[in-house]
Amino acid sequence: MAKPTPVIPPKTYLWCDHCRRSYAHADLVAGACPVCQSPVREMGKVSAILRGLMANELVAGGIGTKHRQLVRLTWTRNGMGERYYKALQPGIPYTKFEARVTDLLCQGAEAGWVRFVFPPAPSADDSAYRVEFDSDERFVAELERLFTPDPPA
């Protein structure tokens, strides 16, 4: 009886120029980027890591940066960021989309129509971290305003 040949994962990653993110081969959907369906190109692991770091603009982060990261991680968890991106099809790279929506949510929190709920201490329970809206309709309207192009003058 012949031994089955082990499946060796490729030593390369796939890069989407549109989303400016790298993916493993198994992440692809029909051979394209799983987020925006754009073509991807193969690159080595180190190149993919470096491109990802450069895409996120290496900046020394203070507490404000960490706060924004927590906001971003909260609203994008469970693939929600990618679902909003696919639904809105904003025509910009995913990383820029994430940044704009994070800004919008931070502004909404400052204005009082968005609330972020975090546990008093770090928790492994993802449901302890969530976003609440005074009005879901307001959030949808703000997203549409943010990503709907202005009509030509």
mmCIF file with all atom_site columns, C-alpha atoms in Angstrom:
data_model
loop_
_atom_site.group_PDB
_atom_site.id
_atom_site.type_symbol
_atom_site.label_atom_id
_atom_site.label_alt_id
_atom_site.label_comp_id
_atom_site.label_asym_id
_atom_site.label_entity_id
_atom_site.label_seq_id
_atom_site.pdbx_PDB_ins_code
_atom_site.Cartn_x
_atom_site.Cartn_y
_atom_site.Cartn_z
_atom_site.occupancy
_atom_site.B_iso_or_equiv
_atom_site.pdbx_formal_charge
_atom_site.auth_seq_id
_atom_site.auth_comp_id
_atom_site.auth_asym_id
_atom_site.auth_atom_id
_atom_site.pdbx_PDB_model_num
ATOM 1   C CA . MET A 1 1   ? 0.000   0.000  0.000   1.00 0.00 ? 1   MET A CA 1
ATOM 2   C CA . ALA A 1 2   ? 1.457   3.350  -1.057  1.00 0.00 ? 2   ALA A CA 1
ATOM 3   C CA . LYS A 1 3   ? 1.782   6.064  1.523   1.00 0.00 ? 3   LYS A CA 1
ATOM 4   C CA . PRO A 1 4   ? -0.228  9.185  0.751   1.00 0.00 ? 4   PRO A CA 1
ATOM 5   C CA . THR A 1 5   ? 1.937   12.094 -0.282  1.00 0.00 ? 5   THR A CA 1
ATOM 6   C CA . PRO A 1 6   ? 1.773   14.813 2.365   1.00 0.00 ? 6   PRO A CA 1
ATOM 7   C CA . VAL A 1 7   ? 0.362   18.124 1.215   1.00 0.00 ? 7   VAL A CA 1
ATOM 8   C CA . ILE A 1 8   ? 3.064   20.754 1.611   1.00 0.00 ? 8   ILE A CA 1
ATOM 9   C CA . PRO A 1 9   ? 1.715   24.284 1.831   1.00 0.00 ? 9   PRO A CA 1
ATOM 10  C CA . PRO A 1 10  ? 3.224   26.689 -0.704  1.00 0.00 ? 10  PRO A CA 1
ATOM 11  C CA . LYS A 1 11  ? 6.061   28.865 0.558   1.00 0.00 ? 11  LYS A CA 1
ATOM 12  C CA . THR A 1 12  ? 4.511   31.877 -1.076  1.00 0.00 ? 12  THR A CA 1
ATOM 13  C CA . TYR A 1 13  ? 1.673   34.235 -0.311  1.00 0.00 ? 13  TYR A CA 1
ATOM 14  C CA . LEU A 1 14  ? -0.666  36.086 -2.602  1.00 0.00 ? 14  LEU A CA 1
ATOM 15  C CA . TRP A 1 15  ? -0.832  39.882 -2.662  1.00 0.00 ? 15  TRP A CA 1
ATOM 16  C CA . CYS A 1 16  ? -3.837  41.970 -3.686  1.00 0.00 ? 16  CYS A CA 1
ATOM 17  C CA . ASP A 1 17  ? -2.735  45.371 -4.986  1.00 0.00 ? 17  ASP A CA 1
ATOM 18  C CA . HIS A 1 18  ? -6.261  46.749 -4.591  1.00 0.00 ? 18  HIS A CA 1
ATOM 19  C CA . CYS A 1 19  ? -6.742  45.781 -0.921  1.00 0.00 ? 19  CYS A CA 1
ATOM 20  C CA . ARG A 1 20  ? -3.014  46.022 -0.144  1.00 0.00 ? 20  ARG A CA 1
ATOM 21  C CA . ARG A 1 21  ? -3.192  42.790 1.852   1.00 0.00 ? 21  ARG A CA 1
ATOM 22  C CA . SER A 1 22  ? -1.590  39.375 1.612   1.00 0.00 ? 22  SER A CA 1
ATOM 23  C CA . TYR A 1 23  ? -3.441  36.083 1.686   1.00 0.00 ? 23  TYR A CA 1
ATOM 24  C CA . ALA A 1 24  ? -2.589  32.404 1.954   1.00 0.00 ? 24  ALA A CA 1
ATOM 25  C CA . HIS A 1 25  ? -3.377  30.302 -1.112  1.00 0.00 ? 25  HIS A CA 1
ATOM 26  C CA . ALA A 1 26  ? -6.256  28.621 0.753   1.00 0.00 ? 26  ALA A CA 1
ATOM 27  C CA . ASP A 1 27  ? -7.916  32.023 1.350   1.00 0.00 ? 27  ASP A CA 1
ATOM 28  C CA . LEU A 1 28  ? -8.656  32.672 -2.328  1.00 0.00 ? 28  LEU A CA 1
ATOM 29  C CA . VAL A 1 29  ? -12.168 32.563 -3.701  1.00 0.00 ? 29  VAL A CA 1
ATOM 30  C CA . ALA A 1 30  ? -12.258 31.321 -7.296  1.00 0.00 ? 30  ALA A CA 1
ATOM 31  C CA . GLY A 1 31  ? -8.576  32.247 -7.655  1.00 0.00 ? 31  GLY A CA 1
ATOM 32  C CA . ALA A 1 32  ? -9.130  35.903 -6.722  1.00 0.00 ? 32  ALA A CA 1
ATOM 33  C CA . CYS A 1 33  ? -8.894  38.142 -3.646  1.00 0.00 ? 33  CYS A CA 1
ATOM 34  C CA . PRO A 1 34  ? -11.456 36.989 -1.059  1.00 0.00 ? 34  PRO A CA 1
ATOM 35  C CA . VAL A 1 35  ? -12.399 40.593 -0.219  1.00 0.00 ? 35  VAL A CA 1
ATOM 36  C CA . CYS A 1 36  ? -12.569 42.484 -3.524  1.00 0.00 ? 36  CYS A CA 1
ATOM 37  C CA . GLN A 1 37  ? -12.268 39.686 -6.121  1.00 0.00 ? 37  GLN A CA 1
ATOM 38  C CA . SER A 1 38  ? -9.316  41.462 -7.794  1.00 0.00 ? 38  SER A CA 1
ATOM 39  C CA . PRO A 1 39  ? -6.462  39.433 -9.263  1.00 0.00 ? 39  PRO A CA 1
ATOM 40  C CA . VAL A 1 40  ? -3.669  38.537 -6.849  1.00 0.00 ? 40  VAL A CA 1
ATOM 41  C CA . ARG A 1 41  ? 0.012   37.914 -7.452  1.00 0.00 ? 41  ARG A CA 1
ATOM 42  C CA . GLU A 1 42  ? 2.361   35.482 -5.846  1.00 0.00 ? 42  GLU A CA 1
ATOM 43  C CA . MET A 1 43  ? 5.248   36.640 -3.683  1.00 0.00 ? 43  MET A CA 1
ATOM 44  C CA . GLY A 1 44  ? 7.573   35.279 -1.045  1.00 0.00 ? 44  GLY A CA 1
ATOM 45  C CA . LYS A 1 45  ? 6.690   35.311 2.632   1.00 0.00 ? 45  LYS A CA 1
ATOM 46  C CA . VAL A 1 46  ? 9.148   38.083 3.556   1.00 0.00 ? 46  VAL A CA 1
ATOM 47  C CA . SER A 1 47  ? 7.963   40.304 0.692   1.00 0.00 ? 47  SER A CA 1
ATOM 48  C CA . ALA A 1 48  ? 4.334   39.823 1.739   1.00 0.00 ? 48  ALA A CA 1
ATOM 49  C CA . ILE A 1 49  ? 5.137   40.710 5.351   1.00 0.00 ? 49  ILE A CA 1
ATOM 50  C CA . LEU A 1 50  ? 7.117   43.807 4.360   1.00 0.00 ? 50  LEU A CA 1
ATOM 51  C CA . ARG A 1 51  ? 4.427   44.990 1.947   1.00 0.00 ? 51  ARG A CA 1
ATOM 52  C CA . GLY A 1 52  ? 1.807   44.541 4.671   1.00 0.00 ? 52  GLY A CA 1
ATOM 53  C CA . LEU A 1 53  ? 3.855   46.579 7.116   1.00 0.00 ? 53  LEU A CA 1
ATOM 54  C CA . MET A 1 54  ? 4.451   49.330 4.557   1.00 0.00 ? 54  MET A CA 1
ATOM 55  C CA . ALA A 1 55  ? 0.746   49.372 3.658   1.00 0.00 ? 55  ALA A CA 1
ATOM 56  C CA . ASN A 1 56  ? -0.098  50.021 7.302   1.00 0.00 ? 56  ASN A CA 1
ATOM 57  C CA . GLU A 1 57  ? 2.333   52.950 7.432   1.00 0.00 ? 57  GLU A CA 1
ATOM 58  C CA . LEU A 1 58  ? 4.826   52.292 10.162  1.00 0.00 ? 58  LEU A CA 1
ATOM 59  C CA . VAL A 1 59  ? 4.179   54.952 12.736  1.00 0.00 ? 59  VAL A CA 1
ATOM 60  C CA . ALA A 1 60  ? 5.052   55.021 16.389  1.00 0.00 ? 60  ALA A CA 1
ATOM 61  C CA . GLY A 1 61  ? 1.740   54.607 18.131  1.00 0.00 ? 61  GLY A CA 1
ATOM 62  C CA . GLY A 1 62  ? 0.600   56.168 21.346  1.00 0.00 ? 62  GLY A CA 1
ATOM 63  C CA . ILE A 1 63  ? -2.494  55.433 23.371  1.00 0.00 ? 63  ILE A CA 1
ATOM 64  C CA . GLY A 1 64  ? -4.710  57.160 20.773  1.00 0.00 ? 64  GLY A CA 1
ATOM 65  C CA . THR A 1 65  ? -3.403  54.835 18.078  1.00 0.00 ? 65  THR A CA 1
ATOM 66  C CA . LYS A 1 66  ? -4.030  51.801 20.279  1.00 0.00 ? 66  LYS A CA 1
ATOM 67  C CA . HIS A 1 67  ? -7.562  53.066 20.986  1.00 0.00 ? 67  HIS A CA 1
ATOM 68  C CA . ARG A 1 68  ? -8.259  53.375 17.243  1.00 0.00 ? 68  ARG A CA 1
ATOM 69  C CA . GLN A 1 69  ? -6.877  49.855 16.735  1.00 0.00 ? 69  GLN A CA 1
ATOM 70  C CA . LEU A 1 70  ? -9.290  48.520 19.348  1.00 0.00 ? 70  LEU A CA 1
ATOM 71  C CA . VAL A 1 71  ? -12.173 50.356 17.648  1.00 0.00 ? 71  VAL A CA 1
ATOM 72  C CA . ARG A 1 72  ? -11.127 48.911 14.260  1.00 0.00 ? 72  ARG A CA 1
ATOM 73  C CA . LEU A 1 73  ? -10.745 45.393 15.656  1.00 0.00 ? 73  LEU A CA 1
ATOM 74  C CA . THR A 1 74  ? -14.177 45.646 17.274  1.00 0.00 ? 74  THR A CA 1
ATOM 75  C CA . TRP A 1 75  ? -16.151 46.747 14.214  1.00 0.00 ? 75  TRP A CA 1
ATOM 76  C CA . THR A 1 76  ? -14.315 44.460 11.761  1.00 0.00 ? 76  THR A CA 1
ATOM 77  C CA . ARG A 1 77  ? -14.468 41.284 13.862  1.00 0.00 ? 77  ARG A CA 1
ATOM 78  C CA . ASN A 1 78  ? -16.136 38.172 12.465  1.00 0.00 ? 78  ASN A CA 1
ATOM 79  C CA . GLY A 1 79  ? -15.632 39.470 8.923   1.00 0.00 ? 79  GLY A CA 1
ATOM 80  C CA . MET A 1 80  ? -18.015 42.424 9.336   1.00 0.00 ? 80  MET A CA 1
ATOM 81  C CA . GLY A 1 81  ? -15.553 44.877 7.795   1.00 0.00 ? 81  GLY A CA 1
ATOM 82  C CA . GLU A 1 82  ? -15.230 42.724 4.698   1.00 0.00 ? 82  GLU A CA 1
ATOM 83  C CA . ARG A 1 83  ? -19.019 42.318 4.477   1.00 0.00 ? 83  ARG A CA 1
ATOM 84  C CA . TYR A 1 84  ? -19.557 46.089 4.607   1.00 0.00 ? 84  TYR A CA 1
ATOM 85  C CA . TYR A 1 85  ? -16.801 46.521 2.004   1.00 0.00 ? 85  TYR A CA 1
ATOM 86  C CA . LYS A 1 86  ? -18.411 44.003 -0.352  1.00 0.00 ? 86  LYS A CA 1
ATOM 87  C CA . ALA A 1 87  ? -21.874 45.513 0.127   1.00 0.00 ? 87  ALA A CA 1
ATOM 88  C CA . LEU A 1 88  ? -20.776 49.123 -0.430  1.00 0.00 ? 88  LEU A CA 1
ATOM 89  C CA . GLN A 1 89  ? -18.141 48.449 -3.126  1.00 0.00 ? 89  GLN A CA 1
ATOM 90  C CA . PRO A 1 90  ? -16.517 51.813 -2.374  1.00 0.00 ? 90  PRO A CA 1
ATOM 91  C CA . GLY A 1 91  ? -13.885 51.676 -5.133  1.00 0.00 ? 91  GLY A CA 1
ATOM 92  C CA . ILE A 1 92  ? -10.972 52.217 -2.731  1.00 0.00 ? 92  ILE A CA 1
ATOM 93  C CA . PRO A 1 93  ? -8.516  49.730 -1.204  1.00 0.00 ? 93  PRO A CA 1
ATOM 94  C CA . TYR A 1 94  ? -9.849  47.814 1.790   1.00 0.00 ? 94  TYR A CA 1
ATOM 95  C CA . THR A 1 95  ? -7.289  49.338 4.174   1.00 0.00 ? 95  THR A CA 1
ATOM 96  C CA . LYS A 1 96  ? -8.453  52.867 3.276   1.00 0.00 ? 96  LYS A CA 1
ATOM 97  C CA . PHE A 1 97  ? -12.072 51.758 3.687   1.00 0.00 ? 97  PHE A CA 1
ATOM 98  C CA . GLU A 1 98  ? -11.275 50.410 7.169   1.00 0.00 ? 98  GLU A CA 1
ATOM 99  C CA . ALA A 1 99  ? -9.566  53.675 8.118   1.00 0.00 ? 99  ALA A CA 1
ATOM 100 C CA . ARG A 1 100 ? -12.488 55.836 6.915   1.00 0.00 ? 100 ARG A CA 1
ATOM 101 C CA . VAL A 1 101 ? -15.127 53.764 8.694   1.00 0.00 ? 101 VAL A CA 1
ATOM 102 C CA . THR A 1 102 ? -13.003 53.725 11.855  1.00 0.00 ? 102 THR A CA 1
ATOM 103 C CA . ASP A 1 103 ? -12.807 57.547 11.651  1.00 0.00 ? 103 ASP A CA 1
ATOM 104 C CA . LEU A 1 104 ? -16.583 57.728 11.146  1.00 0.00 ? 104 LEU A CA 1
ATOM 105 C CA . LEU A 1 105 ? -17.238 55.507 14.164  1.00 0.00 ? 105 LEU A CA 1
ATOM 106 C CA . CYS A 1 106 ? -14.847 57.512 16.347  1.00 0.00 ? 106 CYS A CA 1
ATOM 107 C CA . GLN A 1 107 ? -16.607 60.731 15.285  1.00 0.00 ? 107 GLN A CA 1
ATOM 108 C CA . GLY A 1 108 ? -19.960 59.063 16.006  1.00 0.00 ? 108 GLY A CA 1
ATOM 109 C CA . ALA A 1 109 ? -18.747 58.061 19.473  1.00 0.00 ? 109 ALA A CA 1
ATOM 110 C CA . GLU A 1 110 ? -17.616 61.619 20.132  1.00 0.00 ? 110 GLU A CA 1
ATOM 111 C CA . ALA A 1 111 ? -21.013 62.929 18.957  1.00 0.00 ? 111 ALA A CA 1
ATOM 112 C CA . GLY A 1 112 ? -22.833 60.353 21.092  1.00 0.00 ? 112 GLY A CA 1
ATOM 113 C CA . TRP A 1 113 ? -24.666 58.245 18.477  1.00 0.00 ? 113 TRP A CA 1
ATOM 114 C CA . VAL A 1 114 ? -22.121 55.367 18.629  1.00 0.00 ? 114 VAL A CA 1
ATOM 115 C CA . ARG A 1 115 ? -21.037 53.511 21.767  1.00 0.00 ? 115 ARG A CA 1
ATOM 116 C CA . PHE A 1 116 ? -18.230 50.996 22.119  1.00 0.00 ? 116 PHE A CA 1
ATOM 117 C CA . VAL A 1 117 ? -18.707 48.396 24.819  1.00 0.00 ? 117 VAL A CA 1
ATOM 118 C CA . PHE A 1 118 ? -15.494 46.891 26.214  1.00 0.00 ? 118 PHE A CA 1
ATOM 119 C CA . PRO A 1 119 ? -15.081 44.639 29.245  1.00 0.00 ? 119 PRO A CA 1
ATOM 120 C CA . PRO A 1 120 ? -13.291 46.149 32.272  1.00 0.00 ? 120 PRO A CA 1
ATOM 121 C CA . ALA A 1 121 ? -10.413 43.694 31.761  1.00 0.00 ? 121 ALA A CA 1
ATOM 122 C CA . PRO A 1 122 ? -9.198  41.828 28.653  1.00 0.00 ? 122 PRO A CA 1
ATOM 123 C CA . SER A 1 123 ? -11.515 38.953 27.811  1.00 0.00 ? 123 SER A CA 1
ATOM 124 C CA . ALA A 1 124 ? -11.352 35.936 25.517  1.00 0.00 ? 124 ALA A CA 1
ATOM 125 C CA . ASP A 1 125 ? -15.103 36.333 24.969  1.00 0.00 ? 125 ASP A CA 1
ATOM 126 C CA . ASP A 1 126 ? -15.403 38.239 21.672  1.00 0.00 ? 126 ASP A CA 1
ATOM 127 C CA . SER A 1 127 ? -19.018 39.139 22.402  1.00 0.00 ? 127 SER A CA 1
ATOM 128 C CA . ALA A 1 128 ? -17.818 41.312 25.306  1.00 0.00 ? 128 ALA A CA 1
ATOM 129 C CA . TYR A 1 129 ? -16.504 43.766 22.674  1.00 0.00 ? 129 TYR A CA 1
ATOM 130 C CA . ARG A 1 130 ? -19.195 45.391 20.576  1.00 0.00 ? 130 ARG A CA 1
ATOM 131 C CA . VAL A 1 131 ? -20.469 48.511 18.840  1.00 0.00 ? 131 VAL A CA 1
ATOM 132 C CA . GLU A 1 132 ? -23.919 49.899 19.641  1.00 0.00 ? 132 GLU A CA 1
ATOM 133 C CA . PHE A 1 133 ? -25.789 52.556 17.667  1.00 0.00 ? 133 PHE A CA 1
ATOM 134 C CA . ASP A 1 134 ? -28.545 54.878 18.870  1.00 0.00 ? 134 ASP A CA 1
ATOM 135 C CA . SER A 1 135 ? -29.937 54.456 15.365  1.00 0.00 ? 135 SER A CA 1
ATOM 136 C CA . ASP A 1 136 ? -28.894 51.814 12.840  1.00 0.00 ? 136 ASP A CA 1
ATOM 137 C CA . GLU A 1 137 ? -30.461 54.022 10.161  1.00 0.00 ? 137 GLU A CA 1
ATOM 138 C CA . ARG A 1 138 ? -28.114 56.867 11.101  1.00 0.00 ? 138 ARG A CA 1
ATOM 139 C CA . PHE A 1 139 ? -25.088 54.587 10.703  1.00 0.00 ? 139 PHE A CA 1
ATOM 140 C CA . VAL A 1 140 ? -26.280 53.390 7.284   1.00 0.00 ? 140 VAL A CA 1
ATOM 141 C CA . ALA A 1 141 ? -26.963 56.988 6.176   1.00 0.00 ? 141 ALA A CA 1
ATOM 142 C CA . GLU A 1 142 ? -23.501 58.092 7.340   1.00 0.00 ? 142 GLU A CA 1
ATOM 143 C CA . LEU A 1 143 ? -21.874 55.186 5.465   1.00 0.00 ? 143 LEU A CA 1
ATOM 144 C CA . GLU A 1 144 ? -23.792 56.062 2.300   1.00 0.00 ? 144 GLU A CA 1
ATOM 145 C CA . ARG A 1 145 ? -22.803 59.716 2.648   1.00 0.00 ? 145 ARG A CA 1
ATOM 146 C CA . LEU A 1 146 ? -19.177 58.738 3.166   1.00 0.00 ? 146 LEU A CA 1
ATOM 147 C CA . PHE A 1 147 ? -18.943 56.437 0.139   1.00 0.00 ? 147 PHE A CA 1
ATOM 148 C CA . THR A 1 148 ? -21.468 57.791 -2.376  1.00 0.00 ? 148 THR A CA 1
ATOM 149 C CA . PRO A 1 149 ? -19.705 59.945 -4.960  1.00 0.00 ? 149 PRO A CA 1
ATOM 150 C CA . ASP A 1 150 ? -20.908 63.516 -5.348  1.00 0.00 ? 150 ASP A CA 1
ATOM 151 C CA . PRO A 1 151 ? -22.970 64.040 -8.529  1.00 0.00 ? 151 PRO A CA 1
ATOM 152 C CA . PRO A 1 152 ? -21.156 65.969 -11.269 1.00 0.00 ? 152 PRO A CA 1
ATOM 153 C CA . ALA A 1 153 ? -21.776 69.706 -11.158 1.00 0.00 ? 153 ALA A CA 1
#
